[in-house]
Amino acid sequence: MSLGMRIVFFAVIGVFAGVLAWPFVELVLFFQASLLNLLLFSVVTGMTVGIFMAGFFGSSEGIITKSFQKIRMGVLFGVILGIIGGGVGTIAGQAFVLFLGTFFFNSGTLYKYIGLPLSRALGWACLGLFVGSVEGIRTRSFAKIRNGLIGGFLGGIIGGLLFEYLKFLFPESIFSRLVGLSFLGLLIGIFYALVENKMARATLYLLNGKDRGKEFLLTQRKTDIGDSPKTAVNLDGYKDMEPVHTVIERKKDGYVLTDAGGTTKTLVNDDVVKTRALEDGDVIRVGEAQFLFKKK
Amino acid sequence: MKLTRNLSIILICISFFPAAVYSQSFVISQVDNSSLLLDQKINLYVSVTDTGGYPVEKLDRENFTIYESVKGGSEEKREIIDFKKGINRDAGIYFCFLLDNSGSMYDAGNGKPTQNDELRKMSYARNALRTLIKDITNPKDRIGFISFNIRIDADIRPTENKQSVLDAIQQVDKPERKDAYTEIYESLYHAVNELDVIKGRKVIILLSDGENYPKKDNPNFTERHGMKGAIENARKVGLSVYTIGLSRQADRSNLEQIASNTGGAYYSAYDPEELENLYTLIRNRILNEYLITYYATMNPAETKSVMALCAYNAKTLTAVQEYFSDTLFGQPQETLNLLVFLAIAVSAAALVILYFLKFEKKKKEASLEVLTVDGRRRTTQALTISDKKRQITISGSDDADLTLMGEKNAPASDLTIENKNGAFTIVKAGSGITVNNKPVKTKVLRSGDLIKVGNTTVVFDGGFKKKSGKKK
């Protein structure tokens, strides 16, 4: 998948993450009066958002690689982390909304058009930070956490503002919250793909076979390649590939490839290698798969 | 300490008795929702004063009843879970001095014109203001200043800079004849609105000779609220208006009315001793508060209304305040529209479609593709090789099977690949051609090999058979 496609794909995933979370949020809000207190209510709404949004994002890598097992694992861990992230994020966001909203409510004039939207935006941004970082925590990548934080923050600001102003423009409409949540997801998705795109200093471009044209971003400190679903670059349908075949590490002065020691070796520019510093344009052969290593 | 306080109260009692007119008052001065999220508690700061104008200190939780409601909903009684007395003794107060600067203020106290500045009402007003401001010693206090005639002609928002207010008071000038009207009520209404945006305990001190002399169709005050409107506005905001009269005989009654209806008090500027104690009295009245704590309801609402009742002296006083109670995701729909659940199906469908969409090209046949080294669109030219084709030529020439656009005039760009039953071999290669970054003349190609011809990169893909996709 090209980087452009990746952005579109994550944008779509993000929008539908918001769409899926929406009805459940409406349901919890509708039963607000039945919940014991504001804290419990915040935890329940937050977990609802976290479960569906982080779960949806968790399925993304599995959908790209058509690996059902990856989807299952991604969704499972996405949901678990989403429960925590959404719950904590919503408590923090709710605190923001209450504090800022009360401040603007008490100071009168600016409340409706600036104060409340601003409080909402910052509250949602707070939630966005937590929900956005879940994917990075799940894949144990600092770069992804950082990207998720940026995307989640901006998504929260824009989604929160949209929700608030749509509410003013169309007070009868039931869809303003849907639009807000979808934009939160959309921007988490877009910024996630976009920022990641910018931050990846090197990529592996798959040259052959069934997934040809797919581009893997070397954003993590350690990127392993193999046919086990646990690997970061997980290929299915290529012969002679070990579960964990090769590891590429990001070092201070570049990327270093190390063969993981299986029966089939790793080749760089047709030479069998054990460990080797990679250079731009190197051709890496892992089993039957052949990659082009590209530096930015 | 206590002795001096009591003594001062006694002194106040003696000196005020003939002049002061009060009504009982009950005010919610603050609704504190800061612990709402943590433990669902709302703290109310309330103050009660008696007909003597003094804080009522003996009340207990039995005297109070709390109700909470949302817009359009019914009042729900709340249990008081905590009750404290004598709260907030050293909190700050916002004072707003509202000074009448009309023509009549430059007459003498008996209403007669005078050229002697010291005898003018304005001089007494200035002296009274200086005395009051001098007394304001709590560093948390803030003072503001507004003067008015036909319009608001000076307006200093509450500040900690006493000197700027004192300067402004000194600079108040006699208005021209055409401006010498007195818009007391509209100016008071304006001052209340200005203080409304400030959170905290606040008070207005109005200095006037009491004569309201409005101009007809005054463009500065197009809306007319009158005394009644001004009093209602002050009550709504929950602030007391203390009035200081500059006239012994004239319109004292309206100043007394304003004071008594807003929980304030009336004083005469000609009794400097009264004024000396006014600050202490206001502090005692405003800051002798009760703290009432209750659990908020969970009814969804952007803002909630608290109504407190205080049963005292065979009377029930009522005070109402609102507080912000919105949640992160806003307010629920009034009736849950079932349409929203369609979104589950829509997103589930989207997930399924995404799963079956092919993001990667899955060509089964072998192919050669020209790869641009930089730029987004990686594949610019592609040639699919059918099994029947025995020999493939690549070069900058137009006759070649795959013409390399970038290598038009490169003589050594010729490359010939032979196909023997699906095994592809480079049989002829121009100089400088590399495969996987190694110079070659001939080579058996493997799927994924990267062929460089001059500046052009061509990728050979041997294709794949569906069966080979199965795991070992």
PDB file of N, CA and C in Angstrom, chain A residues 1 9 20 22-23 26 29-30 32 35 37-39 41 66 71 91 94 97 102 105-107 111 116 120 123-124 177 205 207-210 212 215 237 241 267 269-271 281 285 290 294, chain B residues 33 37 40 197 199 298 300 302-303 324 326-334 336 340 347 354-355 357 359-363 367 369 373 378 436-438 443 446-449 459 461 469 472:
ATOM      1  N   MET A   1       0.842  -1.193   0.000  1.00  0.00           N
ATOM      2  CA  MET A   1       0.000   0.000   0.000  1.00  0.00           C
ATOM      3  C   MET A   1       0.878   1.243   0.000  1.00  0.00           C
ATOM      4  N   PHE A   9      -6.811   5.097   3.730  1.00  0.00           N
ATOM      5  CA  PHE A   9      -7.293   3.919   4.459  1.00  0.00           C
ATOM      6  C   PHE A   9      -7.519   4.247   5.940  1.00  0.00           C
ATOM      7  N   LEU A  20     -19.166   3.989  14.520  1.00  0.00           N
ATOM      8  CA  LEU A  20     -19.525   2.833  15.343  1.00  0.00           C
ATOM      9  C   LEU A  20     -19.685   3.227  16.812  1.00  0.00           C
ATOM     10  N   TRP A  22     -20.615   6.075  17.979  1.00  0.00           N
ATOM     11  CA  TRP A  22     -21.705   7.026  18.175  1.00  0.00           C
ATOM     12  C   TRP A  22     -22.973   6.449  18.818  1.00  0.00           C
ATOM     13  N   PRO A  23     -23.577   5.373  18.227  1.00  0.00           N
ATOM     14  CA  PRO A  23     -24.838   4.892  18.827  1.00  0.00           C
ATOM     15  C   PRO A  23     -24.669   4.465  20.279  1.00  0.00           C
ATOM     16  N   GLU A  26     -24.616   7.521  22.421  1.00  0.00           N
ATOM     17  CA  GLU A  26     -25.984   8.033  22.565  1.00  0.00           C
ATOM     18  C   GLU A  26     -26.745   7.221  23.614  1.00  0.00           C
ATOM     19  N   LEU A  29     -25.516   8.116  27.109  1.00  0.00           N
ATOM     20  CA  LEU A  29     -25.976   9.462  27.468  1.00  0.00           C
ATOM     21  C   LEU A  29     -27.456   9.436  27.833  1.00  0.00           C
ATOM     22  N   PHE A  30     -28.210   8.635  27.064  1.00  0.00           N
ATOM     23  CA  PHE A  30     -29.654   8.586  27.292  1.00  0.00           C
ATOM     24  C   PHE A  30     -29.968   8.069  28.692  1.00  0.00           C
ATOM     25  N   GLN A  32     -28.080   8.491  31.346  1.00  0.00           N
ATOM     26  CA  GLN A  32     -27.236   9.203  32.310  1.00  0.00           C
ATOM     27  C   GLN A  32     -27.853   9.228  33.712  1.00  0.00           C
ATOM     28  N   LEU A  35     -27.319   6.340  36.111  1.00  0.00           N
ATOM     29  CA  LEU A  35     -26.004   6.005  36.647  1.00  0.00           C
ATOM     30  C   LEU A  35     -25.773   6.723  37.970  1.00  0.00           C
ATOM     31  N   ASN A  37     -23.216   8.224  39.681  1.00  0.00           N
ATOM     32  CA  ASN A  37     -22.647   9.571  39.790  1.00  0.00           C
ATOM     33  C   ASN A  37     -21.877   9.930  38.530  1.00  0.00           C
ATOM     34  N   LEU A  38     -21.424  11.169  38.496  1.00  0.00           N
ATOM     35  CA  LEU A  38     -20.765  11.684  37.300  1.00  0.00           C
ATOM     36  C   LEU A  38     -19.486  10.918  36.976  1.00  0.00           C
ATOM     37  N   LEU A  39     -18.781  10.482  38.014  1.00  0.00           N
ATOM     38  CA  LEU A  39     -17.534   9.754  37.799  1.00  0.00           C
ATOM     39  C   LEU A  39     -17.801   8.431  37.083  1.00  0.00           C
ATOM     40  N   PHE A  41     -20.442   7.661  35.385  1.00  0.00           N
ATOM     41  CA  PHE A  41     -20.982   7.992  34.069  1.00  0.00           C
ATOM     42  C   PHE A  41     -19.844   8.300  33.090  1.00  0.00           C
ATOM     43  N   LYS A  66      -4.764  -8.677   5.409  1.00  0.00           N
ATOM     44  CA  LYS A  66      -5.763  -9.745   5.263  1.00  0.00           C
ATOM     45  C   LYS A  66      -5.475 -10.916   6.201  1.00  0.00           C
ATOM     46  N   ILE A  71      -6.228  -9.352  12.864  1.00  0.00           N
ATOM     47  CA  ILE A  71      -7.412  -8.546  13.192  1.00  0.00           C
ATOM     48  C   ILE A  71      -7.879  -8.904  14.589  1.00  0.00           C
ATOM     49  N   ILE A  91     -12.443  10.935  31.922  1.00  0.00           N
ATOM     50  CA  ILE A  91     -12.417  11.590  33.237  1.00  0.00           C
ATOM     51  C   ILE A  91     -11.626  12.898  33.145  1.00  0.00           C
ATOM     52  N   GLN A  94     -13.591  15.368  31.028  1.00  0.00           N
ATOM     53  CA  GLN A  94     -14.744  15.869  31.785  1.00  0.00           C
ATOM     54  C   GLN A  94     -14.293  16.928  32.798  1.00  0.00           C
ATOM     55  N   VAL A  97     -13.787  20.101  30.879  1.00  0.00           N
ATOM     56  CA  VAL A  97     -15.057  20.725  30.487  1.00  0.00           C
ATOM     57  C   VAL A  97     -15.709  21.403  31.692  1.00  0.00           C
ATOM     58  N   THR A 102     -17.340  26.021  33.658  1.00  0.00           N
ATOM     59  CA  THR A 102     -17.780  26.785  34.826  1.00  0.00           C
ATOM     60  C   THR A 102     -17.174  28.178  34.810  1.00  0.00           C
ATOM     61  N   PHE A 105     -18.988  30.085  32.151  1.00  0.00           N
ATOM     62  CA  PHE A 105     -20.384  30.268  32.551  1.00  0.00           C
ATOM     63  C   PHE A 105     -20.480  31.393  33.572  1.00  0.00           C
ATOM     64  N   ASN A 106     -19.554  31.428  34.509  1.00  0.00           N
ATOM     65  CA  ASN A 106     -19.587  32.452  35.538  1.00  0.00           C
ATOM     66  C   ASN A 106     -19.156  33.821  35.028  1.00  0.00           C
ATOM     67  N   SER A 107     -18.377  33.826  33.928  1.00  0.00           N
ATOM     68  CA  SER A 107     -17.928  35.134  33.451  1.00  0.00           C
ATOM     69  C   SER A 107     -18.843  35.663  32.350  1.00  0.00           C
ATOM     70  N   TYR A 111     -19.577  33.009  27.043  1.00  0.00           N
ATOM     71  CA  TYR A 111     -19.886  31.603  27.318  1.00  0.00           C
ATOM     72  C   TYR A 111     -20.335  30.810  26.096  1.00  0.00           C
ATOM     73  N   LEU A 116     -17.961  27.778  25.816  1.00  0.00           N
ATOM     74  CA  LEU A 116     -18.394  26.382  25.797  1.00  0.00           C
ATOM     75  C   LEU A 116     -17.699  25.598  24.677  1.00  0.00           C
ATOM     76  N   ARG A 120     -15.266  22.438  25.319  1.00  0.00           N
ATOM     77  CA  ARG A 120     -15.558  21.151  24.675  1.00  0.00           C
ATOM     78  C   ARG A 120     -14.337  20.681  23.886  1.00  0.00           C
ATOM     79  N   GLY A 123     -11.601  19.533  26.137  1.00  0.00           N
ATOM     80  CA  GLY A 123     -12.010  18.277  26.772  1.00  0.00           C
ATOM     81  C   GLY A 123     -11.859  17.106  25.813  1.00  0.00           C
ATOM     82  N   TRP A 124     -12.318  17.313  24.604  1.00  0.00           N
ATOM     83  CA  TRP A 124     -12.218  16.245  23.593  1.00  0.00           C
ATOM     84  C   TRP A 124     -10.762  15.993  23.217  1.00  0.00           C
ATOM     85  N   ARG A 177     -23.369  15.149  17.065  1.00  0.00           N
ATOM     86  CA  ARG A 177     -22.396  14.371  17.830  1.00  0.00           C
ATOM     87  C   ARG A 177     -21.732  13.322  16.938  1.00  0.00           C
ATOM     88  N   TYR A 205      10.253  -1.427   0.685  1.00  0.00           N
ATOM     89  CA  TYR A 205       9.289  -1.507  -0.400  1.00  0.00           C
ATOM     90  C   TYR A 205       9.321  -2.930  -0.926  1.00  0.00           C
ATOM     91  N   LEU A 207       9.031  -5.840  -3.356  1.00  0.00           N
ATOM     92  CA  LEU A 207       9.210  -5.811  -4.808  1.00  0.00           C
ATOM     93  C   LEU A 207       8.440  -6.896  -5.539  1.00  0.00           C
ATOM     94  N   ASN A 208       8.034  -7.950  -4.828  1.00  0.00           N
ATOM     95  CA  ASN A 208       7.465  -9.074  -5.583  1.00  0.00           C
ATOM     96  C   ASN A 208       6.339  -9.755  -4.827  1.00  0.00           C
ATOM     97  N   GLY A 209       5.709 -10.687  -5.535  1.00  0.00           N
ATOM     98  CA  GLY A 209       4.737 -11.570  -4.905  1.00  0.00           C
ATOM     99  C   GLY A 209       3.377 -10.953  -4.696  1.00  0.00           C
ATOM    100  N   LYS A 210       2.638 -11.579  -3.795  1.00  0.00           N
ATOM    101  CA  LYS A 210       1.217 -11.248  -3.699  1.00  0.00           C
ATOM    102  C   LYS A 210       0.983  -9.868  -3.065  1.00  0.00           C
ATOM    103  N   ARG A 212       3.002  -7.294  -3.443  1.00  0.00           N
ATOM    104  CA  ARG A 212       3.944  -6.387  -4.082  1.00  0.00           C
ATOM    105  C   ARG A 212       3.446  -4.939  -4.047  1.00  0.00           C
ATOM    106  N   GLU A 215       4.372  -0.943   1.265  1.00  0.00           N
ATOM    107  CA  GLU A 215       5.490  -0.215   1.829  1.00  0.00           C
ATOM    108  C   GLU A 215       5.438  -0.303   3.354  1.00  0.00           C
ATOM    109  N   GLY A 237       2.338 -16.073   2.612  1.00  0.00           N
ATOM    110  CA  GLY A 237       2.290 -16.516   1.226  1.00  0.00           C
ATOM    111  C   GLY A 237       3.609 -16.377   0.501  1.00  0.00           C
ATOM    112  N   MET A 241      10.175 -18.654   4.355  1.00  0.00           N
ATOM    113  CA  MET A 241      10.291 -17.565   5.332  1.00  0.00           C
ATOM    114  C   MET A 241      10.155 -18.129   6.735  1.00  0.00           C
ATOM    115  N   LEU A 267      19.592 -12.282   2.469  1.00  0.00           N
ATOM    116  CA  LEU A 267      20.552 -11.793   1.479  1.00  0.00           C
ATOM    117  C   LEU A 267      20.402 -10.290   1.302  1.00  0.00           C
ATOM    118  N   ASN A 269      21.719  -7.527  -1.468  1.00  0.00           N
ATOM    119  CA  ASN A 269      22.347  -7.407  -2.791  1.00  0.00           C
ATOM    120  C   ASN A 269      22.963  -8.741  -3.227  1.00  0.00           C
ATOM    121  N   ASP A 270      22.173  -9.811  -3.011  1.00  0.00           N
ATOM    122  CA  ASP A 270      22.539 -11.172  -3.409  1.00  0.00           C
ATOM    123  C   ASP A 270      23.682 -11.776  -2.600  1.00  0.00           C
ATOM    124  N   ASP A 271      24.141 -11.088  -1.553  1.00  0.00           N
ATOM    125  CA  ASP A 271      25.152 -11.676  -0.677  1.00  0.00           C
ATOM    126  C   ASP A 271      24.484 -12.165   0.586  1.00  0.00           C
ATOM    127  N   GLY A 281      18.850   1.973  -1.269  1.00  0.00           N
ATOM    128  CA  GLY A 281      18.831   1.247  -2.526  1.00  0.00           C
ATOM    129  C   GLY A 281      19.212  -0.214  -2.390  1.00  0.00           C
ATOM    130  N   ARG A 285      16.699  -9.770   0.561  1.00  0.00           N
ATOM    131  CA  ARG A 285      15.910 -10.957   0.246  1.00  0.00           C
ATOM    132  C   ARG A 285      15.640 -11.722   1.538  1.00  0.00           C
ATOM    133  N   GLN A 290      11.404 -10.103  -1.658  1.00  0.00           N
ATOM    134  CA  GLN A 290      12.519  -9.207  -1.904  1.00  0.00           C
ATOM    135  C   GLN A 290      12.076  -7.763  -1.669  1.00  0.00           C
ATOM    136  N   LYS A 294      14.761   1.839   1.376  1.00  0.00           N
ATOM    137  CA  LYS A 294      14.855   3.238   0.931  1.00  0.00           C
ATOM    138  C   LYS A 294      14.966   4.166   2.129  1.00  0.00           C
TER     139      LYS A 294
ATOM    140  N   ASN B  33     -18.862  23.790  42.075  1.00  0.00           N
ATOM    141  CA  ASN B  33     -19.048  22.439  41.528  1.00  0.00           C
ATOM    142  C   ASN B  33     -17.711  21.729  41.329  1.00  0.00           C
ATOM    143  N   LEU B  37     -17.144  16.073  39.914  1.00  0.00           N
ATOM    144  CA  LEU B  37     -16.677  14.893  39.192  1.00  0.00           C
ATOM    145  C   LEU B  37     -16.109  13.844  40.146  1.00  0.00           C
ATOM    146  N   GLN B  40     -19.352  13.922  43.439  1.00  0.00           N
ATOM    147  CA  GLN B  40     -20.760  14.261  43.199  1.00  0.00           C
ATOM    148  C   GLN B  40     -21.282  15.366  44.118  1.00  0.00           C
ATOM    149  N   VAL B 197     -20.457  39.596  35.346  1.00  0.00           N
ATOM    150  CA  VAL B 197     -19.487  38.710  34.714  1.00  0.00           C
ATOM    151  C   VAL B 197     -18.358  38.329  35.669  1.00  0.00           C
ATOM    152  N   LYS B 199     -16.909  36.576  38.962  1.00  0.00           N
ATOM    153  CA  LYS B 199     -17.249  35.543  39.926  1.00  0.00           C
ATOM    154  C   LYS B 199     -16.738  35.975  41.297  1.00  0.00           C
ATOM    155  N   MET B 298     -28.295  13.332  38.986  1.00  0.00           N
ATOM    156  CA  MET B 298     -27.627  12.905  37.749  1.00  0.00           C
ATOM    157  C   MET B 298     -28.436  13.277  36.510  1.00  0.00           C
ATOM    158  N   PRO B 300     -29.461  14.830  33.246  1.00  0.00           N
ATOM    159  CA  PRO B 300     -28.603  15.500  32.276  1.00  0.00           C
ATOM    160  C   PRO B 300     -29.068  16.936  32.028  1.00  0.00           C
ATOM    161  N   GLU B 302     -27.165  21.028  30.747  1.00  0.00           N
ATOM    162  CA  GLU B 302     -25.971  21.846  30.560  1.00  0.00           C
ATOM    163  C   GLU B 302     -25.756  22.724  31.792  1.00  0.00           C
ATOM    164  N   THR B 303     -26.849  23.263  32.324  1.00  0.00           N
ATOM    165  CA  THR B 303     -26.763  24.014  33.572  1.00  0.00           C
ATOM    166  C   THR B 303     -27.900  23.566  34.478  1.00  0.00           C
ATOM    167  N   PHE B 324     -22.872  25.269  36.213  1.00  0.00           N
ATOM    168  CA  PHE B 324     -22.555  24.562  34.970  1.00  0.00           C
ATOM    169  C   PHE B 324     -22.420  23.068  35.242  1.00  0.00           C
ATOM    170  N   ASP B 326     -22.454  20.514  32.405  1.00  0.00           N
ATOM    171  CA  ASP B 326     -22.422  19.765  31.145  1.00  0.00           C
ATOM    172  C   ASP B 326     -21.392  18.629  31.214  1.00  0.00           C
ATOM    173  N   THR B 327     -21.615  17.614  30.384  1.00  0.00           N
ATOM    174  CA  THR B 327     -20.671  16.501  30.335  1.00  0.00           C
ATOM    175  C   THR B 327     -19.841  16.581  29.058  1.00  0.00           C
ATOM    176  N   LEU B 328     -18.781  15.795  29.016  1.00  0.00           N
ATOM    177  CA  LEU B 328     -17.839  15.844  27.893  1.00  0.00           C
ATOM    178  C   LEU B 328     -18.550  15.684  26.546  1.00  0.00           C
ATOM    179  N   PHE B 329     -19.519  14.779  26.481  1.00  0.00           N
ATOM    180  CA  PHE B 329     -20.173  14.502  25.202  1.00  0.00           C
ATOM    181  C   PHE B 329     -21.482  15.255  25.042  1.00  0.00           C
ATOM    182  N   GLY B 330     -21.774  16.172  25.932  1.00  0.00           N
ATOM    183  CA  GLY B 330     -22.958  16.997  25.779  1.00  0.00           C
ATOM    184  C   GLY B 330     -24.223  16.316  26.263  1.00  0.00           C
ATOM    185  N   GLN B 331     -25.340  16.842  25.824  1.00  0.00           N
ATOM    186  CA  GLN B 331     -26.632  16.389  26.331  1.00  0.00           C
ATOM    187  C   GLN B 331     -27.246  15.291  25.467  1.00  0.00           C
ATOM    188  N   PRO B 332     -27.966  14.355  26.099  1.00  0.00           N
ATOM    189  CA  PRO B 332     -28.586  13.272  25.328  1.00  0.00           C
ATOM    190  C   PRO B 332     -29.750  13.767  24.472  1.00  0.00           C
ATOM    191  N   GLN B 333     -30.123  12.918  23.506  1.00  0.00           N
ATOM    192  CA  GLN B 333     -31.329  13.226  22.735  1.00  0.00           C
ATOM    193  C   GLN B 333     -32.534  13.062  23.657  1.00  0.00           C
ATOM    194  N   GLU B 334     -33.586  13.834  23.356  1.00  0.00           N
ATOM    195  CA  GLU B 334     -34.747  13.775  24.246  1.00  0.00           C
ATOM    196  C   GLU B 334     -35.421  12.413  24.207  1.00  0.00           C
ATOM    197  N   LEU B 336     -34.637   8.671  22.395  1.00  0.00           N
ATOM    198  CA  LEU B 336     -33.556   7.996  21.687  1.00  0.00           C
ATOM    199  C   LEU B 336     -34.044   7.578  20.300  1.00  0.00           C
ATOM    200  N   VAL B 340     -30.125   5.870  15.142  1.00  0.00           N
ATOM    201  CA  VAL B 340     -28.703   5.876  15.477  1.00  0.00           C
ATOM    202  C   VAL B 340     -28.109   4.466  15.420  1.00  0.00           C
ATOM    203  N   SER B 347     -21.203   0.724   9.958  1.00  0.00           N
ATOM    204  CA  SER B 347     -19.762   0.581  10.191  1.00  0.00           C
ATOM    205  C   SER B 347     -19.326  -0.877  10.112  1.00  0.00           C
ATOM    206  N   LEU B 354     -13.944  -3.242   3.708  1.00  0.00           N
ATOM    207  CA  LEU B 354     -12.510  -2.966   3.804  1.00  0.00           C
ATOM    208  C   LEU B 354     -11.714  -4.267   3.807  1.00  0.00           C
ATOM    209  N   TYR B 355     -12.275  -5.260   4.507  1.00  0.00           N
ATOM    210  CA  TYR B 355     -11.552  -6.524   4.597  1.00  0.00           C
ATOM    211  C   TYR B 355     -11.424  -7.189   3.233  1.00  0.00           C
ATOM    212  N   LEU B 357     -11.639  -5.625   0.290  1.00  0.00           N
ATOM    213  CA  LEU B 357     -11.000  -4.785  -0.717  1.00  0.00           C
ATOM    214  C   LEU B 357      -9.561  -5.246  -0.895  1.00  0.00           C
ATOM    215  N   PHE B 359      -6.014  -4.266  -1.380  1.00  0.00           N
ATOM    216  CA  PHE B 359      -5.151  -3.102  -1.316  1.00  0.00           C
ATOM    217  C   PHE B 359      -3.862  -3.338  -2.073  1.00  0.00           C
ATOM    218  N   GLU B 360      -3.532  -4.605  -2.245  1.00  0.00           N
ATOM    219  CA  GLU B 360      -2.281  -4.901  -2.935  1.00  0.00           C
ATOM    220  C   GLU B 360      -2.645  -5.488  -4.291  1.00  0.00           C
ATOM    221  N   LYS B 361      -1.807  -5.146  -5.270  1.00  0.00           N
ATOM    222  CA  LYS B 361      -2.010  -5.757  -6.587  1.00  0.00           C
ATOM    223  C   LYS B 361      -1.586  -7.211  -6.489  1.00  0.00           C
ATOM    224  N   LYS B 362      -2.405  -8.068  -7.055  1.00  0.00           N
ATOM    225  CA  LYS B 362      -2.041  -9.479  -6.968  1.00  0.00           C
ATOM    226  C   LYS B 362      -1.993 -10.057  -8.370  1.00  0.00           C
ATOM    227  N   LYS B 363      -0.955  -9.683  -9.074  1.00  0.00           N
ATOM    228  CA  LYS B 363      -0.822 -10.204 -10.428  1.00  0.00           C
ATOM    229  C   LYS B 363      -0.252 -11.598 -10.340  1.00  0.00           C
ATOM    230  N   SER B 367       5.950 -10.060 -14.471  1.00  0.00           N
ATOM    231  CA  SER B 367       5.857  -8.724 -15.045  1.00  0.00           C
ATOM    232  C   SER B 367       7.164  -7.971 -14.848  1.00  0.00           C
ATOM    233  N   GLU B 369       8.314  -3.950 -14.244  1.00  0.00           N
ATOM    234  CA  GLU B 369       7.761  -2.633 -13.948  1.00  0.00           C
ATOM    235  C   GLU B 369       8.880  -1.625 -13.814  1.00  0.00           C
ATOM    236  N   VAL B 373      12.480   6.279  -8.800  1.00  0.00           N
ATOM    237  CA  VAL B 373      13.209   6.231  -7.545  1.00  0.00           C
ATOM    238  C   VAL B 373      12.624   7.214  -6.537  1.00  0.00           C
ATOM    239  N   ARG B 378       4.885   5.208  -7.847  1.00  0.00           N
ATOM    240  CA  ARG B 378       6.109   4.433  -8.017  1.00  0.00           C
ATOM    241  C   ARG B 378       6.159   3.741  -9.361  1.00  0.00           C
ATOM    242  N   ASN B 436      20.278  -6.114  -8.612  1.00  0.00           N
ATOM    243  CA  ASN B 436      20.460  -6.051  -7.162  1.00  0.00           C
ATOM    244  C   ASN B 436      21.794  -5.391  -6.801  1.00  0.00           C
ATOM    245  N   ASN B 437      22.055  -4.289  -7.463  1.00  0.00           N
ATOM    246  CA  ASN B 437      23.229  -3.460  -7.223  1.00  0.00           C
ATOM    247  C   ASN B 437      24.555  -4.157  -7.585  1.00  0.00           C
ATOM    248  N   LYS B 438      24.492  -5.236  -8.411  1.00  0.00           N
ATOM    249  CA  LYS B 438      25.724  -5.903  -8.836  1.00  0.00           C
ATOM    250  C   LYS B 438      25.761  -5.904 -10.364  1.00  0.00           C
ATOM    251  N   LYS B 443      22.291 -13.466 -16.101  1.00  0.00           N
ATOM    252  CA  LYS B 443      21.860 -13.857 -14.752  1.00  0.00           C
ATOM    253  C   LYS B 443      20.485 -14.483 -14.830  1.00  0.00           C
ATOM    254  N   ARG B 446      15.480 -13.824 -10.381  1.00  0.00           N
ATOM    255  CA  ARG B 446      14.559 -14.276  -9.339  1.00  0.00           C
ATOM    256  C   ARG B 446      13.503 -13.191  -9.130  1.00  0.00           C
ATOM    257  N   SER B 447      12.370 -13.642  -8.686  1.00  0.00           N
ATOM    258  CA  SER B 447      11.284 -12.684  -8.474  1.00  0.00           C
ATOM    259  C   SER B 447      11.713 -11.593  -7.500  1.00  0.00           C
ATOM    260  N   GLY B 448      11.470 -10.363  -7.863  1.00  0.00           N
ATOM    261  CA  GLY B 448      11.821  -9.248  -6.992  1.00  0.00           C
ATOM    262  C   GLY B 448      13.156  -8.631  -7.327  1.00  0.00           C
ATOM    263  N   ASP B 449      13.829  -9.159  -8.325  1.00  0.00           N
ATOM    264  CA  ASP B 449      15.138  -8.600  -8.662  1.00  0.00           C
ATOM    265  C   ASP B 449      14.993  -7.185  -9.200  1.00  0.00           C
ATOM    266  N   VAL B 459      11.753  -3.429 -12.028  1.00  0.00           N
ATOM    267  CA  VAL B 459      11.581  -4.541 -11.089  1.00  0.00           C
ATOM    268  C   VAL B 459      11.022  -5.745 -11.832  1.00  0.00           C
ATOM    269  N   ASP B 461       9.101  -9.171 -11.503  1.00  0.00           N
ATOM    270  CA  ASP B 461       8.294  -9.947 -10.572  1.00  0.00           C
ATOM    271  C   ASP B 461       7.903 -11.237 -11.255  1.00  0.00           C
ATOM    272  N   GLY B 469       0.647 -19.762  -2.058  1.00  0.00           N
ATOM    273  CA  GLY B 469       0.368 -18.845  -0.937  1.00  0.00           C
ATOM    274  C   GLY B 469       0.152 -19.578   0.369  1.00  0.00           C
ATOM    275  N   LYS B 472       3.698 -23.269   4.885  1.00  0.00           N
ATOM    276  CA  LYS B 472       4.407 -24.536   4.929  1.00  0.00           C
ATOM    277  C   LYS B 472       3.822 -25.403   6.033  1.00  0.00           C
TER     278      LYS B 472
END
